[in-house]
Amino acid sequence: MPDFDIGDEPAGPRVAVNTAEDFVASDIKGSEHYEWGMKARLASLFSRGSGNVVMAAFDHGYMLGPIPGMERVDHAVAPLLDHVDVLMATRGVLRTWVRPDTGKAIVLRCSAGSTVLSEDVSRETITTDIDDALRLNVACVAVQVYLGSDNETASLANLSRAINDGMRYGMPVLGVVAVGREMERTSRFFRLATRVIAEMGAQVIKTYYCEDFDSVVGSCPVPLVVAGGKKVPEREALQLVADAMGCGAHGVDMGRNIFQAEHPGQMARAISAIVHDGVSATDAYELYTAAS
């Protein structure tokens, strides 16, 4: 055993035992009462500096197939890695085209079941279970929710199953608000949708930007991440990001507006400047064009 008497104290600096702890249980909206493992996974999603997140979503193939810009995900993702925080993918693409040493948190798409060849894309089930999510060491699982559709109850059951499993193992769930052809896209709808998903127990929600979006944020007790949607001109996409962040969103989850941009890496950089540094859409667009 070491030659050390309990009454002796080695020379050296003492720990400042009377100094206030530099520790905050959780800075993430709504997560104060979660267990350590759940908080740790959530913390890997949101930047410690800004509290926000830039997600690059390339899970579209499960429903749409290889859309332009995402034919080769391995090539498409590489230019983005310096500018995004999180990658959102299916397990098939994750295992085949995403390197495990990217250093990025992963959101795993876990619901699927219909494609664009179907008249009703809202018929989904849980296709990737919690065991596979844990094997892949992801930070979060994502489940699509089709409120207002004929399959509303089934999609809420999918969400509930994922949340129950997630609470058992400390795995956050991203509830994804789906907007079908017949669904309204108003603040009234998005207030209802995000609140229902939060009340079910989702830790993060992906939704769409709309007029009066601050009322959607204000009535939801967990972070909202805004979807990019269909491809629009780069300046317009950056304005959407700035408007959403100005209303209290905690980040964006964009796919086509990054991958289908003329310069995807620089587009991701411009989006990150808005989300993390608070620059305006005008300044972000200048950053995009100057570096392109």
CSV table of C-alpha atoms in Angstrom, one decimal:
chain,number,residue,atom,x,y,z
A,1,MET,CA,0.0,0.0,0.0
A,2,PRO,CA,1.2,3.6,-0.5
A,3,ASP,CA,3.2,5.1,2.4
A,4,PHE,CA,0.7,7.8,3.3
A,5,ASP,CA,-0.5,8.7,6.7
A,6,ILE,CA,-4.1,9.9,6.9
A,7,GLY,CA,-3.0,12.9,8.9
A,8,ASP,CA,-0.6,14.0,6.1
A,9,GLU,CA,-1.6,16.2,3.2
A,10,PRO,CA,0.5,16.2,0.0
A,11,ALA,CA,1.8,19.6,-1.1
A,12,GLY,CA,-0.1,21.2,-3.9
A,13,PRO,CA,-3.1,23.5,-4.6
A,14,ARG,CA,-6.3,22.8,-2.6
A,15,VAL,CA,-9.6,22.3,-4.3
A,16,ALA,CA,-11.7,25.4,-3.9
A,17,VAL,CA,-14.4,23.6,-1.8
A,18,ASN,CA,-16.2,26.9,-1.0
A,19,THR,CA,-16.5,28.0,-4.6
A,20,ALA,CA,-19.9,27.9,-6.2
A,21,GLU,CA,-20.3,25.0,-8.5
A,22,ASP,CA,-20.0,25.6,-12.3
A,23,PHE,CA,-22.8,23.3,-13.0
A,24,VAL,CA,-26.3,23.7,-14.5
A,25,ALA,CA,-28.6,20.7,-14.4
A,26,SER,CA,-30.0,21.4,-17.8
A,27,ASP,CA,-30.2,24.4,-20.1
A,28,ILE,CA,-32.5,22.6,-22.6
A,29,LYS,CA,-36.2,23.7,-22.5
A,30,GLY,CA,-38.4,21.2,-20.6
A,31,SER,CA,-35.6,18.8,-19.6
A,32,GLU,CA,-35.0,19.8,-16.0
A,33,HIS,CA,-36.6,16.6,-14.5
A,34,TYR,CA,-35.1,14.0,-16.9
A,35,GLU,CA,-32.5,11.4,-15.8
A,36,TRP,CA,-28.8,12.0,-16.5
A,37,GLY,CA,-28.6,9.7,-19.6
A,38,MET,CA,-31.6,11.5,-21.3
A,39,LYS,CA,-30.0,14.9,-20.5
A,40,ALA,CA,-26.6,13.8,-21.8
A,41,ARG,CA,-28.2,12.7,-25.2
A,42,LEU,CA,-30.1,15.9,-25.4
A,43,ALA,CA,-27.0,17.9,-24.7
A,44,SER,CA,-25.3,16.2,-27.6
A,45,LEU,CA,-27.9,17.6,-29.9
A,46,PHE,CA,-27.9,21.3,-28.8
A,47,SER,CA,-24.9,23.5,-28.9
A,48,ARG,CA,-23.6,24.4,-25.5
A,49,GLY,CA,-22.8,27.9,-26.7
A,50,SER,CA,-26.0,28.9,-28.4
A,51,GLY,CA,-28.4,26.3,-27.0
A,52,ASN,CA,-29.5,25.7,-30.6
A,53,VAL,CA,-29.0,23.1,-33.3
A,54,VAL,CA,-28.4,22.8,-37.0
A,55,MET,CA,-29.6,19.4,-38.3
A,56,ALA,CA,-28.9,18.1,-41.8
A,57,ALA,CA,-31.7,15.7,-42.7
A,58,PHE,CA,-31.2,13.1,-45.4
A,59,ASP,CA,-33.8,10.5,-44.4
A,60,HIS,CA,-36.0,11.4,-47.4
A,61,GLY,CA,-35.1,8.2,-49.2
A,62,TYR,CA,-37.4,6.0,-47.0
A,63,MET,CA,-40.4,7.6,-48.7
A,64,LEU,CA,-39.1,9.5,-51.8
A,65,GLY,CA,-36.2,7.4,-53.0
A,66,PRO,CA,-32.9,9.0,-54.2
A,67,ILE,CA,-34.0,12.6,-54.7
A,68,PRO,CA,-31.6,15.1,-56.5
A,69,GLY,CA,-28.6,16.0,-54.3
A,70,MET,CA,-28.9,12.9,-52.2
A,71,GLU,CA,-28.2,10.2,-54.7
A,72,ARG,CA,-24.8,9.5,-52.9
A,73,VAL,CA,-25.3,10.5,-49.3
A,74,ASP,CA,-21.6,9.8,-48.5
A,75,HIS,CA,-20.5,12.4,-51.0
A,76,ALA,CA,-23.2,14.9,-50.0
A,77,VAL,CA,-22.6,14.8,-46.3
A,78,ALA,CA,-18.8,15.3,-46.3
A,79,PRO,CA,-18.9,19.1,-47.1
A,80,LEU,CA,-21.4,19.8,-44.3
A,81,LEU,CA,-19.6,18.3,-41.4
A,82,ASP,CA,-17.8,21.5,-40.3
A,83,HIS,CA,-21.0,23.4,-40.2
A,84,VAL,CA,-23.8,21.2,-38.9
A,85,ASP,CA,-24.3,19.7,-35.4
A,86,VAL,CA,-26.5,16.7,-36.1
A,87,LEU,CA,-27.2,14.2,-38.9
A,88,MET,CA,-30.7,12.8,-39.4
A,89,ALA,CA,-30.8,9.5,-41.2
A,90,THR,CA,-32.4,6.0,-41.5
A,91,ARG,CA,-30.5,3.0,-40.2
A,92,GLY,CA,-29.8,1.7,-43.7
A,93,VAL,CA,-28.0,4.8,-44.9
A,94,LEU,CA,-26.3,5.3,-41.5
A,95,ARG,CA,-24.7,1.9,-41.6
A,96,THR,CA,-23.7,2.1,-45.3
A,97,TRP,CA,-22.9,5.7,-46.1
A,98,VAL,CA,-22.1,7.6,-42.8
A,99,ARG,CA,-18.7,7.1,-41.2
A,100,PRO,CA,-18.9,6.3,-37.5
A,101,ASP,CA,-16.1,8.8,-36.8
A,102,THR,CA,-17.9,11.9,-38.0
A,103,GLY,CA,-18.2,13.2,-34.4
A,104,LYS,CA,-21.8,14.2,-35.0
A,105,ALA,CA,-24.8,13.3,-33.0
A,106,ILE,CA,-27.3,11.2,-34.9
A,107,VAL,CA,-31.1,11.4,-35.0
A,108,LEU,CA,-32.5,8.1,-36.3
A,109,ARG,CA,-35.6,7.9,-38.3
A,110,CYS,CA,-37.7,5.1,-36.8
A,111,SER,CA,-41.1,5.3,-38.4
A,112,ALA,CA,-41.9,4.4,-42.0
A,113,GLY,CA,-44.3,2.3,-44.0
A,114,SER,CA,-45.5,4.2,-47.1
A,115,THR,CA,-43.9,5.7,-50.1
A,116,VAL,CA,-44.9,8.4,-52.6
A,117,LEU,CA,-46.4,5.5,-54.8
A,118,SER,CA,-49.1,5.2,-52.2
A,119,GLU,CA,-52.2,7.4,-52.2
A,120,ASP,CA,-51.9,7.7,-48.4
A,121,VAL,CA,-48.4,8.2,-47.1
A,122,SER,CA,-49.6,8.5,-43.5
A,123,ARG,CA,-49.8,4.8,-43.0
A,124,GLU,CA,-46.6,4.2,-41.0
A,125,THR,CA,-45.4,1.9,-38.3
A,126,ILE,CA,-42.3,1.7,-36.1
A,127,THR,CA,-39.7,0.0,-38.4
A,128,THR,CA,-36.6,0.5,-36.3
A,129,ASP,CA,-36.9,-0.5,-32.6
A,130,ILE,CA,-35.1,0.8,-29.5
A,131,ASP,CA,-32.7,-2.1,-29.5
A,132,ASP,CA,-31.3,-1.1,-32.9
A,133,ALA,CA,-31.2,2.5,-31.9
A,134,LEU,CA,-29.1,1.6,-28.9
A,135,ARG,CA,-26.8,-0.6,-31.0
A,136,LEU,CA,-26.2,2.4,-33.3
A,137,ASN,CA,-25.5,4.6,-30.3
A,138,VAL,CA,-27.7,7.4,-31.6
A,139,ALA,CA,-28.6,10.5,-29.7
A,140,CYS,CA,-32.3,10.6,-30.5
A,141,VAL,CA,-35.0,8.7,-32.4
A,142,ALA,CA,-37.6,10.4,-34.7
A,143,VAL,CA,-41.2,9.4,-35.3
A,144,GLN,CA,-43.6,11.1,-37.8
A,145,VAL,CA,-47.0,12.1,-36.5
A,146,TYR,CA,-50.0,12.6,-38.9
A,147,LEU,CA,-52.5,14.6,-36.9
A,148,GLY,CA,-55.7,15.2,-38.8
A,149,SER,CA,-55.2,12.2,-41.1
A,150,ASP,CA,-57.1,9.0,-41.3
A,151,ASN,CA,-54.1,7.4,-39.5
A,152,GLU,CA,-53.9,9.9,-36.7
A,153,THR,CA,-54.5,7.3,-34.0
A,154,ALA,CA,-51.9,4.9,-35.4
A,155,SER,CA,-49.2,7.5,-35.7
A,156,LEU,CA,-49.8,8.7,-32.1
A,157,ALA,CA,-49.5,5.0,-31.0
A,158,ASN,CA,-46.2,4.8,-32.9
A,159,LEU,CA,-45.1,8.0,-31.0
A,160,SER,CA,-46.2,6.6,-27.7
A,161,ARG,CA,-44.4,3.4,-28.2
A,162,ALA,CA,-41.2,5.2,-29.0
A,163,ILE,CA,-41.5,7.5,-26.0
A,164,ASN,CA,-42.2,4.6,-23.6
A,165,ASP,CA,-39.1,2.8,-24.9
A,166,GLY,CA,-37.1,6.0,-24.8
A,167,MET,CA,-38.0,6.7,-21.2
A,168,ARG,CA,-37.0,3.2,-20.3
A,169,TYR,CA,-33.5,3.6,-21.8
A,170,GLY,CA,-32.9,7.3,-21.6
A,171,MET,CA,-33.4,7.9,-25.4
A,172,PRO,CA,-35.0,11.2,-26.5
A,173,VAL,CA,-37.7,11.2,-29.1
A,174,LEU,CA,-38.1,13.8,-31.8
A,175,GLY,CA,-41.8,14.1,-32.7
A,176,VAL,CA,-42.1,15.2,-36.4
A,177,VAL,CA,-45.2,17.1,-37.4
A,178,ALA,CA,-46.4,15.9,-40.8
A,179,VAL,CA,-48.2,18.2,-43.1
A,180,GLY,CA,-50.2,16.3,-45.7
A,181,ARG,CA,-52.0,17.5,-48.8
A,182,GLU,CA,-55.3,18.2,-47.0
A,183,MET,CA,-53.9,19.5,-43.7
A,184,GLU,CA,-54.0,23.2,-42.8
A,185,ARG,CA,-50.7,25.1,-42.3
A,186,THR,CA,-51.8,27.7,-39.8
A,187,SER,CA,-50.6,28.7,-36.4
A,188,ARG,CA,-53.8,27.2,-34.9
A,189,PHE,CA,-52.9,23.7,-36.4
A,190,PHE,CA,-49.2,23.9,-35.4
A,191,ARG,CA,-50.1,25.0,-31.8
A,192,LEU,CA,-52.4,22.0,-31.5
A,193,ALA,CA,-49.9,19.6,-33.2
A,194,THR,CA,-46.8,20.6,-31.2
A,195,ARG,CA,-48.7,20.7,-27.9
A,196,VAL,CA,-50.3,17.2,-28.5
A,197,ILE,CA,-46.8,15.8,-29.3
A,198,ALA,CA,-45.3,17.4,-26.2
A,199,GLU,CA,-48.1,16.2,-24.0
A,200,MET,CA,-47.4,12.7,-25.3
A,201,GLY,CA,-43.9,13.1,-23.9
A,202,ALA,CA,-41.6,13.9,-26.8
A,203,GLN,CA,-38.5,15.7,-25.8
A,204,VAL,CA,-38.0,17.7,-29.1
A,205,ILE,CA,-40.4,18.5,-31.9
A,206,LYS,CA,-39.8,19.2,-35.6
A,207,THR,CA,-42.4,21.4,-37.1
A,208,TYR,CA,-42.9,24.0,-39.8
A,209,TYR,CA,-42.7,27.8,-39.6
A,210,CYS,CA,-45.9,29.8,-40.0
A,211,GLU,CA,-47.3,33.2,-39.3
A,212,ASP,CA,-47.6,33.9,-35.6
A,213,PHE,CA,-45.0,31.3,-34.9
A,214,ASP,CA,-44.0,32.8,-31.6
A,215,SER,CA,-47.4,31.7,-30.3
A,216,VAL,CA,-46.5,28.1,-31.3
A,217,VAL,CA,-43.2,28.3,-29.5
A,218,GLY,CA,-44.9,29.9,-26.4
A,219,SER,CA,-47.5,27.2,-26.0
A,220,CYS,CA,-45.0,24.3,-26.4
A,221,PRO,CA,-43.0,23.2,-23.3
A,222,VAL,CA,-40.1,21.5,-25.3
A,223,PRO,CA,-37.7,22.8,-28.0
A,224,LEU,CA,-39.1,23.3,-31.5
A,225,VAL,CA,-36.8,22.7,-34.5
A,226,VAL,CA,-38.1,24.1,-37.8
A,227,ALA,CA,-38.2,22.0,-41.0
A,228,GLY,CA,-36.8,23.4,-44.2
A,229,GLY,CA,-39.5,21.8,-46.5
A,230,LYS,CA,-39.3,21.9,-50.3
A,231,LYS,CA,-36.4,23.6,-52.0
A,232,VAL,CA,-36.7,27.4,-52.3
A,233,PRO,CA,-34.1,30.0,-53.4
A,234,GLU,CA,-31.2,30.3,-51.0
A,235,ARG,CA,-32.0,33.8,-49.9
A,236,GLU,CA,-35.6,32.8,-49.1
A,237,ALA,CA,-34.4,29.7,-47.1
A,238,LEU,CA,-32.1,31.9,-45.0
A,239,GLN,CA,-34.9,34.3,-44.3
A,240,LEU,CA,-37.0,31.4,-43.1
A,241,VAL,CA,-34.3,30.4,-40.7
A,242,ALA,CA,-33.9,33.9,-39.4
A,243,ASP,CA,-37.6,34.4,-38.9
A,244,ALA,CA,-38.0,31.1,-37.1
A,245,MET,CA,-35.0,31.8,-34.8
A,246,GLY,CA,-36.4,35.3,-34.1
A,247,CYS,CA,-39.6,33.7,-32.9
A,248,GLY,CA,-37.9,31.4,-30.4
A,249,ALA,CA,-37.1,28.2,-32.4
A,250,HIS,CA,-34.2,26.2,-31.1
A,251,GLY,CA,-32.8,25.4,-34.5
A,252,VAL,CA,-33.6,24.0,-37.9
A,253,ASP,CA,-33.6,20.6,-39.5
A,254,MET,CA,-33.0,21.1,-43.2
A,255,GLY,CA,-32.4,18.7,-46.1
A,256,ARG,CA,-33.3,19.8,-49.6
A,257,ASN,CA,-32.5,23.5,-48.9
A,258,ILE,CA,-28.9,22.4,-48.1
A,259,PHE,CA,-28.3,19.4,-50.4
A,260,GLN,CA,-30.0,21.0,-53.4
A,261,ALA,CA,-28.3,24.4,-53.0
A,262,GLU,CA,-25.7,25.3,-55.6
A,263,HIS,CA,-23.1,25.2,-52.8
A,264,PRO,CA,-24.3,22.9,-50.0
A,265,GLY,CA,-21.3,23.4,-47.7
A,266,GLN,CA,-21.5,27.2,-47.8
A,267,MET,CA,-25.3,27.0,-47.4
A,268,ALA,CA,-24.8,25.0,-44.2
A,269,ARG,CA,-22.3,27.5,-43.0
A,270,ALA,CA,-24.7,30.4,-43.6
A,271,ILE,CA,-27.5,28.7,-41.8
A,272,SER,CA,-25.2,27.9,-38.9
A,273,ALA,CA,-24.2,31.6,-38.7
A,274,ILE,CA,-27.9,32.5,-38.2
A,275,VAL,CA,-28.7,29.7,-35.7
A,276,HIS,CA,-25.6,30.0,-33.6
A,277,ASP,CA,-24.3,33.5,-34.0
A,278,GLY,CA,-27.5,35.4,-34.6
A,279,VAL,CA,-26.6,37.0,-37.8
A,280,SER,CA,-29.3,38.4,-40.1
A,281,ALA,CA,-30.5,36.7,-43.2
A,282,THR,CA,-28.9,39.4,-45.3
A,283,ASP,CA,-25.5,39.0,-43.7
A,284,ALA,CA,-25.9,35.2,-44.0
A,285,TYR,CA,-26.6,35.5,-47.7
A,286,GLU,CA,-23.6,37.7,-48.2
A,287,LEU,CA,-21.5,35.0,-46.4
A,288,TYR,CA,-23.0,32.4,-48.7
A,289,THR,CA,-22.3,34.3,-51.9
A,290,ALA,CA,-18.9,35.5,-50.9
A,291,ALA,CA,-17.6,32.0,-50.1
A,292,SER,CA,-19.4,30.3,-53.1
